PDB file of C-alpha atoms in Angstrom:
ATOM      1  CA  MET C   9      -0.048   0.004  -0.094  1.00 57.00           C
ATOM      2  CA  LEU C  10       1.178   3.222  -0.770  1.00 65.00           C
ATOM      3  CA  ALA C  11       1.711   5.615   1.719  1.00 71.00           C
ATOM      4  CA  LYS C  12      -0.835   8.754   1.547  1.00 73.00           C
ATOM      5  CA  LYS C  13       0.812  11.952   0.756  1.00 74.00           C
ATOM      6  CA  ARG C  14      -1.858  14.318   2.798  1.00 72.00           C
ATOM      7  CA  PRO C  15      -0.611  17.623   3.076  1.00 68.00           C
ATOM      8  CA  LYS C  16       0.632  18.367   6.338  1.00 69.00           C
ATOM      9  CA  TYR C  17       0.965  22.133   6.601  1.00 65.00           C
ATOM     10  CA  LEU C  18       3.291  22.088   9.499  1.00 73.00           C
ATOM     11  CA  ASN C  19       5.187  24.989   8.002  1.00 77.00           C
ATOM     12  CA  LEU C  20       4.171  27.950  10.280  1.00 77.00           C
ATOM     13  CA  ILE C  21       4.547  30.457   7.658  1.00 78.00           C
ATOM     14  CA  GLN C  22       2.380  28.408   5.562  1.00 77.00           C
ATOM     15  CA  ILE C  23      -0.829  27.795   8.203  1.00 80.00           C
ATOM     16  CA  ARG C  24      -3.463  30.223   7.553  1.00 85.00           C
ATOM     17  CA  LEU C  25      -5.165  30.504  11.164  1.00 89.00           C
ATOM     18  CA  PRO C  26      -9.214  31.193  11.224  1.00 92.00           C
ATOM     19  CA  PRO C  27      -9.538  35.253  13.032  1.00 93.00           C
ATOM     20  CA  ALA C  28     -10.156  33.222  16.528  1.00 95.00           C
ATOM     21  CA  GLY C  29      -7.688  30.616  15.975  1.00 95.00           C
ATOM     22  CA  ILE C  30      -5.095  33.698  15.784  1.00 95.00           C
ATOM     23  CA  ALA C  31      -6.982  35.780  18.860  1.00 96.00           C
ATOM     24  CA  SER C  32      -6.097  32.428  20.551  1.00 96.00           C
ATOM     25  CA  ILE C  33      -2.461  31.899  20.136  1.00 95.00           C
ATOM     26  CA  MET C  34      -2.222  35.128  20.766  1.00 97.00           C
ATOM     27  CA  HIS C  35      -4.091  34.742  24.305  1.00 98.00           C
ATOM     28  CA  ARG C  36      -1.404  32.002  24.566  1.00 97.00           C
ATOM     29  CA  ILE C  37       1.662  33.929  23.633  1.00 97.00           C
ATOM     30  CA  SER C  38       0.584  37.067  25.946  1.00 98.00           C
ATOM     31  CA  GLY C  39      -0.076  34.652  28.323  1.00 98.00           C
ATOM     32  CA  ALA C  40       3.324  33.112  28.039  1.00 98.00           C
ATOM     33  CA  GLY C  41       4.851  36.431  28.368  1.00 98.00           C
ATOM     34  CA  LEU C  42       3.090  38.349  31.133  1.00 98.00           C
ATOM     35  CA  PHE C  43       4.487  34.799  32.893  1.00 98.00           C
ATOM     36  CA  LEU C  44       7.762  35.726  31.864  1.00 98.00           C
ATOM     37  CA  ILE C  45       7.785  39.394  32.999  1.00 97.00           C
ATOM     38  CA  LEU C  46       5.844  38.804  35.818  1.00 98.00           C
ATOM     39  CA  PRO C  47       9.040  39.668  38.376  1.00 98.00           C
ATOM     40  CA  LEU C  48       9.599  42.803  36.899  1.00 97.00           C
ATOM     41  CA  LEU C  49       6.362  44.188  37.033  1.00 97.00           C
ATOM     42  CA  ILE C  50       6.028  42.660  41.359  1.00 98.00           C
ATOM     43  CA  TYR C  51       9.964  44.591  41.171  1.00 97.00           C
ATOM     44  CA  LEU C  52       8.263  47.525  39.728  1.00 97.00           C
ATOM     45  CA  LEU C  53       5.644  47.538  42.359  1.00 97.00           C
ATOM     46  CA  GLN C  54       7.876  47.141  45.096  1.00 97.00           C
ATOM     47  CA  LEU C  55       9.600  50.314  43.638  1.00 97.00           C
ATOM     48  CA  SER C  56       6.210  52.090  43.389  1.00 96.00           C
ATOM     49  CA  LEU C  57       5.252  51.623  46.843  1.00 96.00           C
ATOM     50  CA  GLY C  58       8.776  51.392  48.558  1.00 95.00           C
ATOM     51  CA  THR C  59      10.294  54.521  50.190  1.00 95.00           C
ATOM     52  CA  PRO C  60      10.482  58.165  48.498  1.00 95.00           C
ATOM     53  CA  GLN C  61      14.101  56.890  47.021  1.00 96.00           C
ATOM     54  CA  ASP C  62      12.472  53.761  45.509  1.00 96.00           C
ATOM     55  CA  PHE C  63       9.765  55.808  44.264  1.00 96.00           C
ATOM     56  CA  ALA C  64      12.208  57.933  42.346  1.00 96.00           C
ATOM     57  CA  THR C  65      14.082  55.205  40.734  1.00 97.00           C
ATOM     58  CA  PHE C  66      10.799  54.119  39.868  1.00 96.00           C
ATOM     59  CA  LYS C  67       9.682  57.062  37.787  1.00 95.00           C
ATOM     60  CA  ALA C  68      13.537  57.487  36.230  1.00 96.00           C
ATOM     61  CA  VAL C  69      13.040  53.577  34.890  1.00 95.00           C
ATOM     62  CA  ALA C  70       9.346  53.970  33.825  1.00 94.00           C
ATOM     63  CA  ASP C  71      10.382  57.567  32.206  1.00 93.00           C
ATOM     64  CA  HIS C  72      13.087  55.608  29.903  1.00 95.00           C
ATOM     65  CA  PRO C  73      11.754  55.816  26.436  1.00 95.00           C
ATOM     66  CA  LEU C  74      12.597  52.124  25.798  1.00 96.00           C
ATOM     67  CA  VAL C  75      11.166  50.939  28.781  1.00 96.00           C
ATOM     68  CA  LYS C  76       8.256  52.726  28.516  1.00 96.00           C
ATOM     69  CA  LEU C  77       7.727  50.879  25.056  1.00 96.00           C
ATOM     70  CA  PHE C  78       8.436  47.644  26.399  1.00 97.00           C
ATOM     71  CA  LEU C  79       5.974  48.281  29.025  1.00 97.00           C
ATOM     72  CA  ILE C  80       3.067  49.148  26.337  1.00 97.00           C
ATOM     73  CA  VAL C  81       3.884  45.861  24.757  1.00 97.00           C
ATOM     74  CA  VAL C  82       3.576  44.489  27.824  1.00 98.00           C
ATOM     75  CA  LEU C  83      -0.076  46.373  28.365  1.00 97.00           C
ATOM     76  CA  TRP C  84      -0.904  45.004  24.877  1.00 98.00           C
ATOM     77  CA  GLY C  85      -0.192  41.538  26.375  1.00 98.00           C
ATOM     78  CA  PHE C  86      -2.155  42.268  29.327  1.00 98.00           C
ATOM     79  CA  VAL C  87      -5.125  44.315  27.344  1.00 98.00           C
ATOM     80  CA  HIS C  88      -5.640  41.083  24.646  1.00 98.00           C
ATOM     81  CA  HIS C  89      -5.416  38.658  27.487  1.00 98.00           C
ATOM     82  CA  PHE C  90      -7.947  40.551  29.568  1.00 98.00           C
ATOM     83  CA  PHE C  91     -10.656  40.782  26.713  1.00 98.00           C
ATOM     84  CA  MET C  92     -10.002  37.086  25.384  1.00 98.00           C
ATOM     85  CA  GLY C  93     -10.649  36.138  28.751  1.00 98.00           C
ATOM     86  CA  ILE C  94     -13.928  37.900  28.948  1.00 98.00           C
ATOM     87  CA  ARG C  95     -14.664  36.011  25.093  1.00 98.00           C
ATOM     88  CA  ILE C  96     -13.470  32.695  26.793  1.00 97.00           C
ATOM     89  CA  LEU C  97     -15.846  32.905  30.014  1.00 97.00           C
ATOM     90  CA  LEU C  98     -19.107  34.141  27.665  1.00 97.00           C
ATOM     91  CA  ILE C  99     -18.639  31.265  25.002  1.00 97.00           C
ATOM     92  CA  ASP C 100     -18.088  28.802  28.580  1.00 95.00           C
ATOM     93  CA  ILE C 101     -21.454  29.736  29.557  1.00 96.00           C
ATOM     94  CA  HIS C 102     -22.595  29.390  25.952  1.00 96.00           C
ATOM     95  CA  ILE C 103     -22.848  32.745  24.672  1.00 96.00           C
ATOM     96  CA  GLY C 104     -21.537  33.519  21.196  1.00 94.00           C
ATOM     97  CA  VAL C 105     -20.798  29.941  20.289  1.00 95.00           C
ATOM     98  CA  ASP C 106     -22.071  30.221  16.416  1.00 95.00           C
ATOM     99  CA  LEU C 107     -19.221  30.465  14.063  1.00 95.00           C
ATOM    100  CA  PRO C 108     -20.655  34.289  12.665  1.00 95.00           C
ATOM    101  CA  ALA C 109     -20.605  35.702  16.530  1.00 96.00           C
ATOM    102  CA  ALA C 110     -17.417  33.546  17.304  1.00 96.00           C
ATOM    103  CA  ARG C 111     -15.698  35.183  14.731  1.00 96.00           C
ATOM    104  CA  ALA C 112     -16.947  38.406  15.298  1.00 97.00           C
ATOM    105  CA  SER C 113     -16.162  38.789  18.612  1.00 97.00           C
ATOM    106  CA  ALA C 114     -12.367  37.214  17.703  1.00 97.00           C
ATOM    107  CA  VAL C 115     -12.156  40.316  15.561  1.00 97.00           C
ATOM    108  CA  LEU C 116     -13.385  42.618  18.133  1.00 97.00           C
ATOM    109  CA  VAL C 117     -11.349  41.501  20.943  1.00 97.00           C
ATOM    110  CA  THR C 118      -8.018  41.659  18.470  1.00 97.00           C
ATOM    111  CA  ALA C 119      -8.981  44.786  17.586  1.00 97.00           C
ATOM    112  CA  VAL C 120      -9.927  46.569  20.746  1.00 97.00           C
ATOM    113  CA  GLY C 121      -6.770  44.955  22.262  1.00 97.00           C
ATOM    114  CA  VAL C 122      -4.541  47.204  19.485  1.00 97.00           C
ATOM    115  CA  LEU C 123      -7.044  50.196  19.413  1.00 97.00           C
ATOM    116  CA  LEU C 124      -6.563  50.211  23.847  1.00 97.00           C
ATOM    117  CA  THR C 125      -3.277  49.501  24.278  1.00 97.00           C
ATOM    118  CA  ALA C 126      -2.730  52.836  21.208  1.00 97.00           C
ATOM    119  CA  ILE C 127      -4.665  55.238  23.447  1.00 97.00           C
ATOM    120  CA  LEU C 128      -3.353  54.348  26.402  1.00 96.00           C
ATOM    121  CA  GLY C 129       0.088  54.388  25.197  1.00 95.00           C
ATOM    122  CA  VAL C 130      -0.305  57.872  23.996  1.00 95.00           C
ATOM    123  CA  LYS C 131      -1.857  58.952  27.166  1.00 92.00           C
ATOM    124  CA  LEU C 132       0.891  57.176  29.392  1.00 88.00           C
ATOM    125  CA  TRP C 133       3.951  58.422  27.409  1.00 86.00           C
TER     126      TRP C 133
ATOM    127  CA  MET Q  25     -26.139   3.194  23.544  1.00 65.00           C
ATOM    128  CA  VAL Q  26     -22.369   3.704  25.293  1.00 73.00           C
ATOM    129  CA  LYS Q  27     -23.072   4.622  28.940  1.00 77.00           C
ATOM    130  CA  ARG Q  28     -19.570   6.192  29.484  1.00 77.00           C
ATOM    131  CA  ILE Q  29     -18.364   6.396  33.077  1.00 77.00           C
ATOM    132  CA  VAL Q  30     -16.490   8.621  34.102  1.00 73.00           C
ATOM    133  CA  VAL Q  31     -13.655   7.922  36.933  1.00 77.00           C
ATOM    134  CA  GLY Q  32     -10.739   9.273  38.599  1.00 80.00           C
ATOM    135  CA  ALA Q  33     -10.386  12.436  40.691  1.00 80.00           C
ATOM    136  CA  HIS Q  34     -11.148  14.896  38.379  1.00 81.00           C
ATOM    137  CA  TYR Q  35      -8.080  16.754  38.332  1.00 81.00           C
ATOM    138  CA  GLY Q  36      -8.291  18.632  35.044  1.00 84.00           C
ATOM    139  CA  LEU Q  37     -12.015  19.528  35.700  1.00 89.00           C
ATOM    140  CA  VAL Q  38     -10.458  20.754  39.355  1.00 91.00           C
ATOM    141  CA  ASP Q  39      -8.067  22.838  37.283  1.00 92.00           C
ATOM    142  CA  TRP Q  40     -10.212  24.715  34.289  1.00 93.00           C
ATOM    143  CA  LEU Q  41     -12.853  25.481  36.989  1.00 95.00           C
ATOM    144  CA  ALA Q  42      -9.773  27.053  39.237  1.00 96.00           C
ATOM    145  CA  GLN Q  43      -8.582  28.804  35.907  1.00 96.00           C
ATOM    146  CA  ARG Q  44     -12.188  30.393  35.378  1.00 97.00           C
ATOM    147  CA  ILE Q  45     -12.935  31.496  38.998  1.00 98.00           C
ATOM    148  CA  THR Q  46      -9.538  33.344  39.356  1.00 98.00           C
ATOM    149  CA  ALA Q  47      -9.553  34.782  35.891  1.00 98.00           C
ATOM    150  CA  LEU Q  48     -13.289  35.991  37.301  1.00 98.00           C
ATOM    151  CA  VAL Q  49     -11.102  37.368  41.211  1.00 98.00           C
ATOM    152  CA  MET Q  50      -8.373  39.090  38.101  1.00 98.00           C
ATOM    153  CA  LEU Q  51     -11.444  40.577  36.223  1.00 98.00           C
ATOM    154  CA  ALA Q  52     -12.907  42.241  39.625  1.00 98.00           C
ATOM    155  CA  TYR Q  53      -9.645  43.353  40.878  1.00 98.00           C
ATOM    156  CA  THR Q  54      -8.798  45.078  37.601  1.00 98.00           C
ATOM    157  CA  LEU Q  55     -12.081  47.025  37.368  1.00 98.00           C
ATOM    158  CA  ILE Q  56     -11.630  47.948  41.203  1.00 97.00           C
ATOM    159  CA  LEU Q  57      -8.053  49.192  40.272  1.00 96.00           C
ATOM    160  CA  VAL Q  58      -9.342  51.165  37.252  1.00 96.00           C
ATOM    161  CA  VAL Q  59     -12.180  52.847  39.196  1.00 96.00           C
ATOM    162  CA  SER Q  60     -10.135  53.471  42.394  1.00 95.00           C
ATOM    163  CA  LEU Q  61      -7.378  55.404  40.296  1.00 94.00           C
ATOM    164  CA  LEU Q  62      -9.770  57.353  38.081  1.00 93.00           C
ATOM    165  CA  ALA Q  63     -12.343  58.571  41.235  1.00 93.00           C
ATOM    166  CA  GLY Q  64      -9.132  59.043  43.778  1.00 88.00           C
ATOM    167  CA  PRO Q  65      -6.871  62.352  43.561  1.00 89.00           C
ATOM    168  CA  ALA Q  66      -4.522  63.187  41.518  1.00 86.00           C
ATOM    169  CA  PRO Q  67      -1.483  60.550  41.343  1.00 86.00           C
ATOM    170  CA  SER Q  68       1.343  60.730  43.455  1.00 91.00           C
ATOM    171  CA  GLN Q  69       3.399  58.186  45.396  1.00 93.00           C
ATOM    172  CA  GLU Q  70       1.731  59.126  48.913  1.00 94.00           C
ATOM    173  CA  SER Q  71      -1.916  58.407  47.059  1.00 94.00           C
ATOM    174  CA  TRP Q  72      -0.534  55.898  46.002  1.00 95.00           C
ATOM    175  CA  ARG Q  73       1.008  54.030  49.246  1.00 95.00           C
ATOM    176  CA  THR Q  74      -2.533  55.080  50.654  1.00 95.00           C
ATOM    177  CA  LEU Q  75      -4.628  53.394  47.968  1.00 95.00           C
ATOM    178  CA  MET Q  76      -2.787  49.952  48.466  1.00 96.00           C
ATOM    179  CA  SER Q  77      -2.570  50.338  52.195  1.00 95.00           C
ATOM    180  CA  GLY Q  78      -6.298  49.960  52.830  1.00 95.00           C
ATOM    181  CA  THR Q  79      -7.865  46.936  54.271  1.00 95.00           C
ATOM    182  CA  GLY Q  80     -10.030  46.140  51.964  1.00 96.00           C
ATOM    183  CA  MET Q  81      -7.638  47.041  48.946  1.00 96.00           C
ATOM    184  CA  ARG Q  82      -5.038  45.034  50.714  1.00 97.00           C
ATOM    185  CA  TYR Q  83      -6.610  42.049  50.853  1.00 97.00           C
ATOM    186  CA  ALA Q  84      -7.999  42.408  47.150  1.00 98.00           C
ATOM    187  CA  SER Q  85      -4.433  42.838  45.937  1.00 98.00           C
ATOM    188  CA  PHE Q  86      -3.700  39.596  48.030  1.00 98.00           C
ATOM    189  CA  LEU Q  87      -6.504  37.914  46.804  1.00 98.00           C
ATOM    190  CA  CYS Q  88      -5.246  39.144  42.841  1.00 98.00           C
ATOM    191  CA  ILE Q  89      -1.668  37.890  43.492  1.00 98.00           C
ATOM    192  CA  LEU Q  90      -2.992  34.356  44.622  1.00 98.00           C
ATOM    193  CA  SER Q  91      -5.376  34.072  41.892  1.00 98.00           C
ATOM    194  CA  LEU Q  92      -2.471  35.122  39.582  1.00 98.00           C
ATOM    195  CA  CYS Q  93      -0.336  32.824  40.685  1.00 98.00           C
ATOM    196  CA  TYR Q  94      -2.906  29.604  40.803  1.00 97.00           C
ATOM    197  CA  HIS Q  95      -4.181  31.295  36.655  1.00 98.00           C
ATOM    198  CA  ALA Q  96      -0.447  31.146  35.578  1.00 98.00           C
ATOM    199  CA  TRP Q  97       0.307  27.606  36.912  1.00 97.00           C
ATOM    200  CA  VAL Q  98      -2.758  25.888  35.106  1.00 97.00           C
ATOM    201  CA  GLY Q  99      -1.606  28.387  31.781  1.00 97.00           C
ATOM    202  CA  VAL Q 100       1.935  27.632  31.912  1.00 98.00           C
ATOM    203  CA  ARG Q 101       1.712  23.844  32.615  1.00 96.00           C
ATOM    204  CA  ASP Q 102      -0.613  23.728  29.683  1.00 95.00           C
ATOM    205  CA  ILE Q 103       1.847  25.218  27.591  1.00 97.00           C
ATOM    206  CA  TRP Q 104       4.595  22.961  28.836  1.00 97.00           C
ATOM    207  CA  MET Q 105       2.246  19.737  28.617  1.00 95.00           C
ATOM    208  CA  ASP Q 106       1.437  20.760  24.748  1.00 94.00           C
ATOM    209  CA  TYR Q 107       5.223  21.475  23.621  1.00 94.00           C
ATOM    210  CA  VAL Q 108       7.308  19.613  25.673  1.00 95.00           C
ATOM    211  CA  GLN Q 109       7.646  16.185  24.976  1.00 93.00           C
ATOM    212  CA  PRO Q 110      10.876  14.599  27.513  1.00 96.00           C
ATOM    213  CA  VAL Q 111       8.740  13.825  30.934  1.00 96.00           C
ATOM    214  CA  GLY Q 112      12.230  14.350  32.572  1.00 97.00           C
ATOM    215  CA  ILE Q 113      12.582  18.229  31.149  1.00 97.00           C
ATOM    216  CA  ARG Q 114       8.904  18.812  31.156  1.00 97.00           C
ATOM    217  CA  LEU Q 115       9.168  17.563  35.164  1.00 97.00           C
ATOM    218  CA  LEU Q 116      11.746  20.393  35.625  1.00 98.00           C
ATOM    219  CA  MET Q 117      10.015  22.782  33.577  1.00 98.00           C
ATOM    220  CA  HIS Q 118       6.808  22.442  36.224  1.00 97.00           C
ATOM    221  CA  THR Q 119       9.138  22.042  39.287  1.00 98.00           C
ATOM    222  CA  LEU Q 120      10.588  25.483  38.172  1.00 98.00           C
ATOM    223  CA  THR Q 121       7.178  26.864  37.300  1.00 98.00           C
ATOM    224  CA  LEU Q 122       6.069  26.439  40.335  1.00 97.00           C
ATOM    225  CA  MET Q 123       8.889  27.452  42.501  1.00 98.00           C
ATOM    226  CA  ALA Q 124       9.156  30.588  40.483  1.00 98.00           C
ATOM    227  CA  LEU Q 125       5.096  31.001  41.105  1.00 98.00           C
ATOM    228  CA  ILE Q 126       4.933  30.473  44.791  1.00 98.00           C
ATOM    229  CA  GLY Q 127       8.305  32.891  45.525  1.00 98.00           C
ATOM    230  CA  TYR Q 128       6.268  36.157  43.593  1.00 98.00           C
ATOM    231  CA  ALA Q 129       2.883  35.208  45.670  1.00 98.00           C
ATOM    232  CA  GLY Q 130       5.354  35.384  48.713  1.00 98.00           C
ATOM    233  CA  TRP Q 131       7.201  38.544  48.187  1.00 98.00           C
ATOM    234  CA  THR Q 132       4.153  40.177  46.551  1.00 98.00           C
ATOM    235  CA  THR Q 133       2.299  39.296  50.025  1.00 97.00           C
ATOM    236  CA  GLN Q 134       5.591  40.932  51.845  1.00 97.00           C
ATOM    237  CA  ILE Q 135       5.375  44.151  49.582  1.00 97.00           C
ATOM    238  CA  LEU Q 136       1.634  44.689  50.172  1.00 96.00           C
ATOM    239  CA  TRP Q 137       1.833  43.910  54.132  1.00 95.00           C
ATOM    240  CA  ARG Q 138       5.016  46.076  54.451  1.00 92.00           C
ATOM    241  CA  LEU Q 139       3.100  49.246  53.837  1.00 87.00           C
TER     242      LEU Q 139
END
């Protein structure tokens, strides 16, 4: 018997994910990123709540343009994870399960993640 | 008709449910924090410290960090289970993740109670 030559698109560049798939993998990536960055965020919390000298250090660190840019990326991770999480919770209680609704909510979540981060990023700069 | 009898300790269900409940705790905490910051006085270190040192807020922050650590444990464990196939390395990653998260919970608790 001949081995079947099924198309196996394991090449990440060839895989075309639907909107829900994109929003889903970004939920995973943002979650992993937030986990990895957690010690830095706790350290910033400690500085912000510490002595006035600690607070001055916090301001100096957070005001650095590269740090700010990095924190805005972290903010995007949080915002996307936050709204995608709400979408998952709603689907868990059977709200928006049909394909058109699920597709629309995935697009909405991804768009809100980018837009809200942009607005907050500009405000916080 | 196939009668499917589910057996076992249901650890998977507990973790799945815990991930949802901890998500709701963090959702509520985020809203409380955003509203407190918007409704509160002009941001300064003094107002920030005052906000975070209130009894109710301290309890909420404590609950949030514990929820975050449990939530991250379930999520990060799922990632290791999906992508790391060798059992030894996976066990190591699980162990390091747990140790890190327990440490973060202790560290944050110390920050909150020192206020």
